[in-house]
PDB file of C-alpha atoms and ligand atoms in Angstrom:
ATOM      1  CA  MET A   8      -6.120  11.982  -9.354  1.00 88.00           C
ATOM      2  CA  GLY A   9      -5.635   9.530  -7.156  1.00 92.00           C
ATOM      3  CA  ASN A  10      -2.511   8.504  -5.610  1.00 94.00           C
ATOM      4  CA  ALA A  11       0.286   6.489  -5.967  1.00 97.00           C
ATOM      5  CA  ILE A  12       2.383   5.040  -2.789  1.00 97.00           C
ATOM      6  CA  PHE A  13       5.038   2.765  -3.607  1.00 98.00           C
ATOM      7  CA  MET A  14       5.087   0.066  -1.227  1.00 98.00           C
ATOM      8  CA  THR A  15       8.749  -1.240  -0.583  1.00 98.00           C
ATOM      9  CA  GLY A  16      10.520  -3.250   1.892  1.00 98.00           C
ATOM     10  CA  THR A  17      14.100  -3.995   3.619  1.00 98.00           C
ATOM     11  CA  GLY A  18      14.373  -7.276   0.987  1.00 98.00           C
ATOM     12  CA  THR A  19      12.360 -10.328  -0.781  1.00 98.00           C
ATOM     13  CA  GLU A  20      10.022 -12.580   1.143  1.00 97.00           C
ATOM     14  CA  ILE A  21       9.421  -9.669   3.457  1.00 98.00           C
ATOM     15  CA  GLY A  22       5.882  -9.630   3.034  1.00 98.00           C
ATOM     16  CA  LYS A  23       4.786  -6.156   1.156  1.00 98.00           C
ATOM     17  CA  THR A  24       1.965  -8.382  -0.791  1.00 98.00           C
ATOM     18  CA  VAL A  25       0.593  -9.176   2.009  1.00 98.00           C
ATOM     19  CA  VAL A  26       0.819  -5.574   3.372  1.00 98.00           C
ATOM     20  CA  THR A  27       0.461  -4.038   0.891  1.00 98.00           C
ATOM     21  CA  SER A  28      -3.527  -6.182   0.464  1.00 98.00           C
ATOM     22  CA  ILE A  29      -4.322  -5.111   4.040  1.00 97.00           C
ATOM     23  CA  VAL A  30      -3.813  -2.125   2.521  1.00 96.00           C
ATOM     24  CA  ALA A  31      -6.218  -1.891  -0.095  1.00 97.00           C
ATOM     25  CA  LEU A  32      -9.256  -3.760   1.565  1.00 97.00           C
ATOM     26  CA  ALA A  33      -8.692  -1.510   4.452  1.00 95.00           C
ATOM     27  CA  LEU A  34      -8.676   1.933   2.169  1.00 95.00           C
ATOM     28  CA  GLU A  35     -11.564   0.783  -0.155  1.00 95.00           C
ATOM     29  CA  ARG A  36     -13.917  -0.087   3.086  1.00 94.00           C
ATOM     30  CA  LEU A  37     -13.455   4.275   3.856  1.00 93.00           C
ATOM     31  CA  GLY A  38     -14.535   3.995   0.467  1.00 93.00           C
ATOM     32  CA  MET A  39     -11.740   3.977  -1.838  1.00 94.00           C
ATOM     33  CA  SER A  40     -11.389   3.329  -4.753  1.00 97.00           C
ATOM     34  CA  VAL A  41      -8.309   1.168  -5.014  1.00 97.00           C
ATOM     35  CA  SER A  42      -6.683  -0.961  -7.563  1.00 98.00           C
ATOM     36  CA  VAL A  43      -2.729  -2.931  -6.960  1.00 98.00           C
ATOM     37  CA  PHE A  44      -0.011  -2.632  -9.392  1.00 98.00           C
ATOM     38  CA  LYS A  45       3.078  -5.135  -8.965  1.00 98.00           C
ATOM     39  CA  PRO A  46       4.850  -4.076 -12.835  1.00 98.00           C
ATOM     40  CA  VAL A  47       7.420  -6.612 -12.482  1.00 98.00           C
ATOM     41  CA  GLN A  48       6.935  -9.974 -11.188  1.00 98.00           C
ATOM     42  CA  THR A  49       9.745 -12.883 -11.686  1.00 98.00           C
ATOM     43  CA  GLY A  50       8.546 -16.200  -9.884  1.00 97.00           C
ATOM     44  CA  LEU A  51       5.331 -19.145 -10.064  1.00 96.00           C
ATOM     45  CA  ALA A  52       2.947 -18.864  -7.223  1.00 94.00           C
ATOM     46  CA  GLU A  53       2.000 -22.228  -5.661  1.00 92.00           C
ATOM     47  CA  ASP A  54       0.262 -23.370  -8.273  1.00 92.00           C
ATOM     48  CA  GLY A  55       3.071 -24.033 -10.348  1.00 92.00           C
ATOM     49  CA  VAL A  56       1.179 -22.063 -13.349  1.00 92.00           C
ATOM     50  CA  SER A  57       0.383 -18.162 -11.771  1.00 93.00           C
ATOM     51  CA  PHE A  58       2.198 -15.651 -11.497  1.00 93.00           C
ATOM     52  CA  ALA A  59       3.103 -15.262  -7.651  1.00 92.00           C
ATOM     53  CA  GLU A  60       1.239 -12.007  -7.161  1.00 94.00           C
ATOM     54  CA  GLN A  61      -1.214 -11.673  -9.608  1.00 94.00           C
ATOM     55  CA  TYR A  62      -2.122 -15.489  -8.181  1.00 95.00           C
ATOM     56  CA  TRP A  63      -1.945 -13.825  -4.274  1.00 96.00           C
ATOM     57  CA  TYR A  64      -3.576 -11.034  -5.633  1.00 97.00           C
ATOM     58  CA  GLU A  65      -6.447 -11.997  -7.681  1.00 96.00           C
ATOM     59  CA  ARG A  66      -7.298 -15.100  -5.634  1.00 95.00           C
ATOM     60  CA  VAL A  67      -6.107 -15.132  -1.524  1.00 95.00           C
ATOM     61  CA  ALA A  68      -6.751 -11.105  -1.109  1.00 96.00           C
ATOM     62  CA  LYS A  69     -10.005 -11.572  -3.824  1.00 96.00           C
ATOM     63  CA  LEU A  70      -9.590  -7.593  -4.563  1.00 96.00           C
ATOM     64  CA  SER A  71     -11.339  -5.524  -6.536  1.00 96.00           C
ATOM     65  CA  ALA A  72      -8.078  -4.623  -8.755  1.00 97.00           C
ATOM     66  CA  SER A  73      -4.631  -6.069  -9.375  1.00 97.00           C
ATOM     67  CA  GLU A  74      -2.729  -5.950 -11.844  1.00 97.00           C
ATOM     68  CA  GLY A  75       0.876  -6.504 -12.982  1.00 98.00           C
ATOM     69  CA  MET A  76       2.759  -6.158 -16.858  1.00 98.00           C
ATOM     70  CA  TYR A  77       6.249  -7.770 -17.026  1.00 98.00           C
ATOM     71  CA  TYR A  78       5.423 -11.162 -15.635  1.00 97.00           C
ATOM     72  CA  MET A  79       8.739 -13.745 -15.784  1.00 98.00           C
ATOM     73  CA  GLU A  80       8.940 -17.489 -14.025  1.00 97.00           C
ATOM     74  CA  PRO A  81      12.212 -17.587 -13.352  1.00 98.00           C
ATOM     75  CA  ALA A  82      12.131 -16.705  -9.121  1.00 98.00           C
ATOM     76  CA  MET A  83      15.354 -13.837  -9.575  1.00 98.00           C
ATOM     77  CA  SER A  84      16.061 -10.571  -9.666  1.00 98.00           C
ATOM     78  CA  PRO A  85      14.248  -8.870 -11.789  1.00 98.00           C
ATOM     79  CA  HIS A  86      17.270  -7.752 -14.694  1.00 98.00           C
ATOM     80  CA  LEU A  87      18.478 -11.766 -14.410  1.00 98.00           C
ATOM     81  CA  ALA A  88      14.768 -12.900 -15.063  1.00 98.00           C
ATOM     82  CA  ALA A  89      14.117 -10.577 -17.919  1.00 98.00           C
ATOM     83  CA  LYS A  90      18.280 -11.118 -19.026  1.00 98.00           C
ATOM     84  CA  LEU A  91      16.777 -15.418 -19.483  1.00 98.00           C
ATOM     85  CA  THR A  92      13.086 -14.732 -20.495  1.00 98.00           C
ATOM     86  CA  GLY A  93      14.061 -12.218 -23.611  1.00 98.00           C
ATOM     87  CA  THR A  94      11.694  -9.380 -21.708  1.00 98.00           C
ATOM     88  CA  SER A  95      12.669  -5.644 -22.020  1.00 98.00           C
ATOM     89  CA  ILE A  96      11.464  -3.983 -18.846  1.00 98.00           C
ATOM     90  CA  GLU A  97      10.728  -0.511 -20.688  1.00 98.00           C
ATOM     91  CA  PRO A  98       9.851   2.017 -17.101  1.00 98.00           C
ATOM     92  CA  GLU A  99       7.912   4.329 -19.029  1.00 98.00           C
ATOM     93  CA  ARG A 100       5.876   1.571 -20.254  1.00 98.00           C
ATOM     94  CA  ILE A 101       4.812   1.238 -16.472  1.00 98.00           C
ATOM     95  CA  ALA A 102       4.800   5.007 -15.945  1.00 98.00           C
ATOM     96  CA  GLU A 103       2.495   5.302 -18.912  1.00 98.00           C
ATOM     97  CA  ARG A 104       0.584   3.169 -16.877  1.00 98.00           C
ATOM     98  CA  LEU A 105       0.724   3.954 -13.751  1.00 98.00           C
ATOM     99  CA  GLU A 106      -0.644   7.144 -14.863  1.00 98.00           C
ATOM    100  CA  TRP A 107      -3.549   5.397 -16.399  1.00 98.00           C
ATOM    101  CA  LEU A 108      -4.472   3.700 -13.042  1.00 98.00           C
ATOM    102  CA  LYS A 109      -3.940   6.633 -11.158  1.00 97.00           C
ATOM    103  CA  GLN A 110      -6.680   8.098 -13.145  1.00 98.00           C
ATOM    104  CA  ARG A 111      -9.182   5.519 -13.089  1.00 98.00           C
ATOM    105  CA  TYR A 112      -8.663   5.668  -9.104  1.00 97.00           C
ATOM    106  CA  ASP A 113      -8.389   7.134  -6.056  1.00 96.00           C
ATOM    107  CA  VAL A 114      -5.065   4.598  -4.651  1.00 96.00           C
ATOM    108  CA  VAL A 115      -2.993   2.811  -6.803  1.00 97.00           C
ATOM    109  CA  LEU A 116      -0.546   0.674  -4.386  1.00 98.00           C
ATOM    110  CA  VAL A 117       2.757   0.011  -6.269  1.00 98.00           C
ATOM    111  CA  GLU A 118       4.434  -3.121  -5.482  1.00 98.00           C
ATOM    112  CA  GLY A 119       8.364  -3.753  -6.058  1.00 98.00           C
ATOM    113  CA  ALA A 120       9.706  -7.142  -6.577  1.00 98.00           C
ATOM    114  CA  GLY A 121      11.991  -7.652  -3.689  1.00 98.00           C
ATOM    115  CA  GLY A 122      13.562  -4.314  -2.272  1.00 98.00           C
ATOM    116  CA  LEU A 123      14.564  -0.992  -3.538  1.00 98.00           C
ATOM    117  CA  ALA A 124      17.939  -1.882  -4.574  1.00 98.00           C
ATOM    118  CA  VAL A 125      16.910  -4.048  -7.174  1.00 98.00           C
ATOM    119  CA  PRO A 126      17.695  -4.048 -11.098  1.00 98.00           C
ATOM    120  CA  TRP A 127      15.517  -3.672 -13.890  1.00 98.00           C
ATOM    121  CA  CYS A 128      17.010  -3.325 -16.957  1.00 98.00           C
ATOM    122  CA  GLU A 129      20.228  -1.546 -18.743  1.00 97.00           C
ATOM    123  CA  ARG A 130      20.175   2.185 -19.080  1.00 94.00           C
ATOM    124  CA  GLY A 131      23.337   3.535 -20.598  1.00 92.00           C
ATOM    125  CA  GLY A 132      25.931   1.442 -19.504  1.00 95.00           C
ATOM    126  CA  ARG A 133      24.486   0.942 -16.360  1.00 97.00           C
ATOM    127  CA  TRP A 134      21.972  -1.136 -13.849  1.00 98.00           C
ATOM    128  CA  TYR A 135      18.388   1.285 -14.080  1.00 98.00           C
ATOM    129  CA  MET A 136      17.511   0.647 -10.122  1.00 98.00           C
ATOM    130  CA  THR A 137      13.882   0.022  -8.755  1.00 98.00           C
ATOM    131  CA  SER A 138      14.921   3.092  -6.954  1.00 98.00           C
ATOM    132  CA  ASP A 139      15.772   5.107 -10.215  1.00 98.00           C
ATOM    133  CA  PHE A 140      11.858   4.370 -11.222  1.00 98.00           C
ATOM    134  CA  VAL A 141      10.702   5.623  -7.574  1.00 98.00           C
ATOM    135  CA  ARG A 142      13.017   8.436  -8.475  1.00 98.00           C
ATOM    136  CA  ASP A 143      12.319   9.150 -12.059  1.00 98.00           C
ATOM    137  CA  TYR A 144       8.688   9.334 -11.081  1.00 98.00           C
ATOM    138  CA  GLU A 145       7.676  10.528  -7.547  1.00 97.00           C
ATOM    139  CA  LEU A 146       6.926   7.858  -6.156  1.00 98.00           C
ATOM    140  CA  PRO A 147       6.593   8.378  -2.573  1.00 97.00           C
ATOM    141  CA  ALA A 148       7.069   5.091  -0.564  1.00 98.00           C
ATOM    142  CA  VAL A 149       6.324   3.202   2.481  1.00 98.00           C
ATOM    143  CA  LEU A 150       8.209   0.554   3.903  1.00 98.00           C
ATOM    144  CA  VAL A 151       7.556  -2.949   5.484  1.00 98.00           C
ATOM    145  CA  SER A 152       9.976  -4.728   7.927  1.00 98.00           C
ATOM    146  CA  LEU A 153      10.304  -7.228   9.452  1.00 98.00           C
ATOM    147  CA  CYS A 154      10.355  -7.809  13.345  1.00 98.00           C
ATOM    148  CA  GLY A 155      12.837  -9.493  14.034  1.00 98.00           C
ATOM    149  CA  LEU A 156      17.092  -9.609  14.676  1.00 98.00           C
ATOM    150  CA  GLY A 157      18.611  -8.043  11.812  1.00 98.00           C
ATOM    151  CA  ALA A 158      15.623  -6.133  11.001  1.00 98.00           C
ATOM    152  CA  ILE A 159      17.298  -2.967  12.630  1.00 98.00           C
ATOM    153  CA  HIS A 160      20.069  -2.931  10.160  1.00 98.00           C
ATOM    154  CA  HIS A 161      17.972  -3.949   6.677  1.00 98.00           C
ATOM    155  CA  ALA A 162      15.449  -1.365   7.921  1.00 98.00           C
ATOM    156  CA  VAL A 163      18.322   1.828   8.677  1.00 98.00           C
ATOM    157  CA  THR A 164      20.328   0.580   5.496  1.00 98.00           C
ATOM    158  CA  THR A 165      17.061   0.753   3.113  1.00 98.00           C
ATOM    159  CA  ALA A 166      16.157   4.088   4.279  1.00 98.00           C
ATOM    160  CA  ALA A 167      19.789   5.371   4.492  1.00 98.00           C
ATOM    161  CA  TYR A 168      19.197   4.693  -0.048  1.00 98.00           C
ATOM    162  CA  ALA A 169      15.816   5.381  -0.391  1.00 98.00           C
ATOM    163  CA  ASN A 170      17.276   8.868   0.966  1.00 98.00           C
ATOM    164  CA  ALA A 171      20.360   8.918  -1.006  1.00 98.00           C
ATOM    165  CA  LYS A 172      17.874   8.759  -4.182  1.00 98.00           C
ATOM    166  CA  GLY A 173      15.842  11.084  -3.268  1.00 98.00           C
ATOM    167  CA  ILE A 174      12.721   8.670  -2.426  1.00 98.00           C
ATOM    168  CA  ARG A 175      10.224  10.197  -0.033  1.00 98.00           C
ATOM    169  CA  LEU A 176       9.796   7.359   2.519  1.00 98.00           C
ATOM    170  CA  LEU A 177       6.261   8.171   3.957  1.00 96.00           C
ATOM    171  CA  GLY A 178       5.933   5.855   7.370  1.00 96.00           C
ATOM    172  CA  LEU A 179       6.876   2.183   8.147  1.00 97.00           C
ATOM    173  CA  VAL A 180       4.475  -0.979   8.430  1.00 98.00           C
ATOM    174  CA  PHE A 181       5.789  -3.179  10.235  1.00 98.00           C
ATOM    175  CA  ASN A 182       5.032  -7.259   9.648  1.00 98.00           C
ATOM    176  CA  GLN A 183       5.239 -10.950  11.240  1.00 98.00           C
ATOM    177  CA  PHE A 184       4.863  -9.277  14.409  1.00 98.00           C
ATOM    178  CA  GLN A 185       5.076 -11.747  17.490  1.00 98.00           C
ATOM    179  CA  GLU A 186       4.183 -10.047  20.640  1.00 98.00           C
ATOM    180  CA  GLN A 187       5.663 -12.405  23.030  1.00 98.00           C
ATOM    181  CA  GLU A 188       8.982 -11.637  21.779  1.00 98.00           C
ATOM    182  CA  ILE A 189      10.968  -8.546  23.432  1.00 98.00           C
ATOM    183  CA  ILE A 190      13.607  -8.089  20.495  1.00 98.00           C
ATOM    184  CA  HIS A 191       9.949  -7.602  18.625  1.00 98.00           C
ATOM    185  CA  GLN A 192       8.491  -4.888  20.604  1.00 98.00           C
ATOM    186  CA  ASN A 193      11.994  -2.713  21.356  1.00 98.00           C
ATOM    187  CA  ASN A 194      12.995  -3.458  17.690  1.00 98.00           C
ATOM    188  CA  VAL A 195       9.638  -1.268  16.206  1.00 98.00           C
ATOM    189  CA  GLU A 196      10.034   1.396  18.751  1.00 98.00           C
ATOM    190  CA  THR A 197      14.172   1.245  17.534  1.00 98.00           C
ATOM    191  CA  ILE A 198      13.587   1.354  14.253  1.00 98.00           C
ATOM    192  CA  ALA A 199      10.747   4.015  13.997  1.00 98.00           C
ATOM    193  CA  ALA A 200      13.134   6.734  16.126  1.00 98.00           C
ATOM    194  CA  LEU A 201      16.284   6.048  13.720  1.00 98.00           C
ATOM    195  CA  LEU A 202      14.003   6.412  11.001  1.00 98.00           C
ATOM    196  CA  GLN A 203      11.853   8.729  12.501  1.00 98.00           C
ATOM    197  CA  LEU A 204       8.883   7.757  10.881  1.00 97.00           C
ATOM    198  CA  PRO A 205       5.529   7.271  11.532  1.00 95.00           C
ATOM    199  CA  VAL A 206       4.338   3.560  11.957  1.00 96.00           C
ATOM    200  CA  LEU A 207       1.517   2.815   9.813  1.00 95.00           C
ATOM    201  CA  ALA A 208       0.812  -0.267  11.184  1.00 95.00           C
ATOM    202  CA  VAL A 209       2.177  -3.545  13.190  1.00 97.00           C
ATOM    203  CA  VAL A 210       1.104  -6.992  11.171  1.00 97.00           C
ATOM    204  CA  PRO A 211       1.140  -9.925  12.920  1.00 98.00           C
ATOM    205  CA  LEU A 212       2.747 -13.712  12.763  1.00 98.00           C
ATOM    206  CA  LEU A 213      -0.907 -14.523  11.172  1.00 96.00           C
ATOM    207  CA  PRO A 214      -0.951 -18.896  11.772  1.00 93.00           C
ATOM    208  CA  ALA A 215      -2.912 -18.934   8.081  1.00 90.00           C
ATOM    209  CA  VAL A 216      -2.899 -15.756   5.922  1.00 93.00           C
ATOM    210  CA  ALA A 217      -6.717 -16.201   3.949  1.00 93.00           C
ATOM    211  CA  ARG A 218      -8.657 -13.709   3.318  1.00 95.00           C
ATOM    212  CA  ARG A 219     -10.467 -13.717   6.359  1.00 95.00           C
ATOM    213  CA  GLU A 220      -7.618 -12.912   8.007  1.00 96.00           C
ATOM    214  CA  LEU A 221      -6.591  -9.552   6.119  1.00 97.00           C
ATOM    215  CA  GLU A 222     -10.018  -8.319   6.525  1.00 97.00           C
ATOM    216  CA  ALA A 223     -10.189  -8.876  10.601  1.00 97.00           C
ATOM    217  CA  LEU A 224      -7.061  -6.807   9.846  1.00 96.00           C
ATOM    218  CA  ALA A 225      -8.599  -4.324   7.604  1.00 96.00           C
ATOM    219  CA  GLU A 226     -11.354  -4.525   9.975  1.00 96.00           C
ATOM    220  CA  GLN A 227      -8.881  -3.252  13.083  1.00 95.00           C
ATOM    221  CA  TRP A 228      -6.741  -1.096  11.535  1.00 93.00           C
ATOM    222  CA  ILE A 229     -10.316   0.731  10.654  1.00 93.00           C
ATOM    223  CA  ASP A 230     -11.094   0.641  14.095  1.00 93.00           C
ATOM    224  CA  GLN A 231      -8.327   1.962  15.554  1.00 92.00           C
ATOM    225  CA  GLY A 232      -8.256   5.013  13.215  1.00 89.00           C
ATOM    226  CA  LYS A 233      -4.696   3.304  11.688  1.00 87.00           C
ATOM    227  CA  ALA A 234      -6.868   3.299   8.283  1.00 82.00           C
ATOM    228  CA  ASN A 235      -7.170   7.087   8.284  1.00 86.00           C
ATOM    229  CA  GLN A 236      -3.168   7.949   9.375  1.00 88.00           C
ATOM    230  CA  TRP A 237      -3.230   6.438   6.049  1.00 89.00           C
ATOM    231  CA  LEU A 238      -5.441   8.707   4.523  1.00 88.00           C
ATOM    232  CA  GLU A 239      -3.901  11.413   5.693  1.00 89.00           C
ATOM    233  CA  VAL A 240       0.099   9.857   5.275  1.00 85.00           C
ATOM    234  CA  LEU A 241      -2.167   9.694   1.108  1.00 81.00           C
ATOM    235  CA  GLY A 242      -3.051  13.286   1.481  1.00 79.00           C
ATOM    236  CA  VAL A 243      -6.528  13.001   0.939  1.00 73.00           C
ATOM    237  CA  GLY A 244      -8.416  13.560   3.754  1.00 60.00           C
ATOM    238  CA  VAL A 245     -11.786  11.176   4.579  1.00 52.00           C
TER     239      VAL A 245
HETATM  240  N1  ATP B 301       1.900 -11.188   8.441  1.00 62.17           N
HETATM  241  C1  ATP B 301       2.097 -12.830   8.100  1.00 62.17           C
HETATM  242  N2  ATP B 301       1.989 -14.158   9.346  1.00 62.17           N
HETATM  243  C2  ATP B 301       2.032 -14.377   8.485  1.00 62.17           C
HETATM  244  N3  ATP B 301       2.984 -15.276   6.545  1.00 62.17           N
HETATM  245  C3  ATP B 301       3.249 -14.029   6.067  1.00 62.17           C
HETATM  246  C4  ATP B 301       2.657 -13.074   6.989  1.00 62.17           C
HETATM  247  N4  ATP B 301       3.172 -12.132   6.002  1.00 62.17           N
HETATM  248  C5  ATP B 301       3.537 -12.905   4.909  1.00 62.17           C
HETATM  249  N5  ATP B 301       3.206 -13.525   5.206  1.00 62.17           N
HETATM  250  C6  ATP B 301       3.976 -14.923   4.636  1.00 62.17           C
HETATM  251  O1  ATP B 301       5.462 -14.487   3.784  1.00 62.17           O
HETATM  252  C7  ATP B 301       5.643 -14.867   2.968  1.00 62.17           C
HETATM  253  C8  ATP B 301       6.129 -13.536   2.000  1.00 62.17           C
HETATM  254  O2  ATP B 301       5.688 -12.282   1.888  1.00 62.17           O
HETATM  255  P1  ATP B 301       4.878 -12.420   0.758  1.00 62.17           P
HETATM  256  O3  ATP B 301       4.643 -12.672  -0.762  1.00 62.17           O
HETATM  257  O4  ATP B 301       4.120 -10.960   0.814  1.00 62.17           O
HETATM  258  O5  ATP B 301       6.241 -11.064   1.242  1.00 62.17           O
HETATM  259  P2  ATP B 301       7.179 -10.074  -0.794  1.00 62.17           P
HETATM  260  O6  ATP B 301       7.679  -8.768   0.042  1.00 62.17           O
HETATM  261  O7  ATP B 301       6.009  -9.576  -1.490  1.00 62.17           O
HETATM  262  O8  ATP B 301       7.791 -10.482  -1.195  1.00 62.17           O
HETATM  263  P3  ATP B 301       8.430 -10.883  -3.090  1.00 62.17           P
HETATM  264  O9  ATP B 301       9.818  -9.206  -2.911  1.00 62.17           O
HETATM  265  O10 ATP B 301       8.460 -12.107  -3.773  1.00 62.17           O
HETATM  266  O11 ATP B 301       7.848  -9.406  -3.417  1.00 62.17           O
HETATM  267  C9  ATP B 301       5.110 -15.452   1.940  1.00 62.17           C
HETATM  268  O12 ATP B 301       4.325 -16.353   2.128  1.00 62.17           O
HETATM  269  C10 ATP B 301       3.488 -14.241   2.500  1.00 62.17           C
HETATM  270  O13 ATP B 301       2.432 -15.473   2.911  1.00 62.17           O
HETATM  271  C1  DNN B 302      11.434 -13.790  -6.840  1.00 62.17           C
HETATM  272  C2  DNN B 302      10.917 -12.807  -5.411  1.00 62.17           C
HETATM  273  N1  DNN B 302      10.129 -13.200  -4.913  1.00 62.17           N
HETATM  274  C3  DNN B 302      11.173 -11.470  -6.009  1.00 62.17           C
HETATM  275  N2  DNN B 302       9.994 -11.481  -6.577  1.00 62.17           N
HETATM  276  C4  DNN B 302      12.112 -11.026  -6.841  1.00 62.17           C
HETATM  277  C5  DNN B 302      13.288 -10.579  -5.129  1.00 62.17           C
HETATM  278  C6  DNN B 302      13.888  -9.986  -5.814  1.00 62.17           C
HETATM  279  C7  DNN B 302      15.172  -9.532  -5.062  1.00 62.17           C
HETATM  280  C8  DNN B 302      16.701  -9.311  -5.664  1.00 62.17           C
HETATM  281  C9  DNN B 302      18.089  -9.648  -4.501  1.00 62.17           C
HETATM  282  O1  DNN B 302      17.934  -8.760  -4.292  1.00 62.17           O
HETATM  283  O2  DNN B 302      18.424  -9.744  -4.800  1.00 62.17           O
HETATM  284 MG1   MG B 303       5.686  -9.821  -3.061  1.00 62.17          MG
END
């Protein structure tokens, strides 16, 4: 039975998809079988016809295994995109597929749409949130954060929300890091200290984001021992 990790972020456009791709490539290099699962996708890719994450995972990152379940064209919160497209998001169906994937892969990286406090569907007169799914199916989560001005509040409030919902955060990944920026340097240290979480990776701001950049970062993580730290966090020995 494989392990599943929920890849969340301090919001949308933080770099969950990019970071998830690098993690997938690094773990595969360590001999793990990895699938990426983005069950709820909203918004189209630059080609104007494909769904954003599926396009990225299949055609940019060229991962060996990736899939979605609910694909909605409006680039909106899932609850609204679902309303406008007449889509009925069923968490139980997502959970069933996730269990199937865990039977087949060592690691399943599950990407959320936006941050944790994002509504999917109505249940019993209230919104069923992304965080409800993560909690109900006991998925440990990795939090992706940016590094610039504002990142502290976004990371601290996201972590507080996760804790309040009973979600276990395994660690932090900082994205779009710029070494020359003192705010970035200090934010990595300050946020990790405030949240008392390990820094699993720091991804630089890349001039271009294509497979070769992702592969280079995956190799770097392995060389730095960061990828092995992921396996420890995952609870799978190398
Ligand atoms: N380290 C990076 N360097 C340069 N560009 C980046 C980096 N990380 C992400 N990007 C770019 O930032 C944008 C948002 O990234 P991404 O799609 O991974 O965000 P996301 O958190 O997955 O968003 P969503 O909530 O829609 O899933 C994309 O155009 C992506 O190519
Ligand atoms: C369209 C976007 N890229 C994501 N797929 C969905 C982001 C949902 C964010 C909801 C919110 O926090 O307001
Ligand atoms: Mg994404």
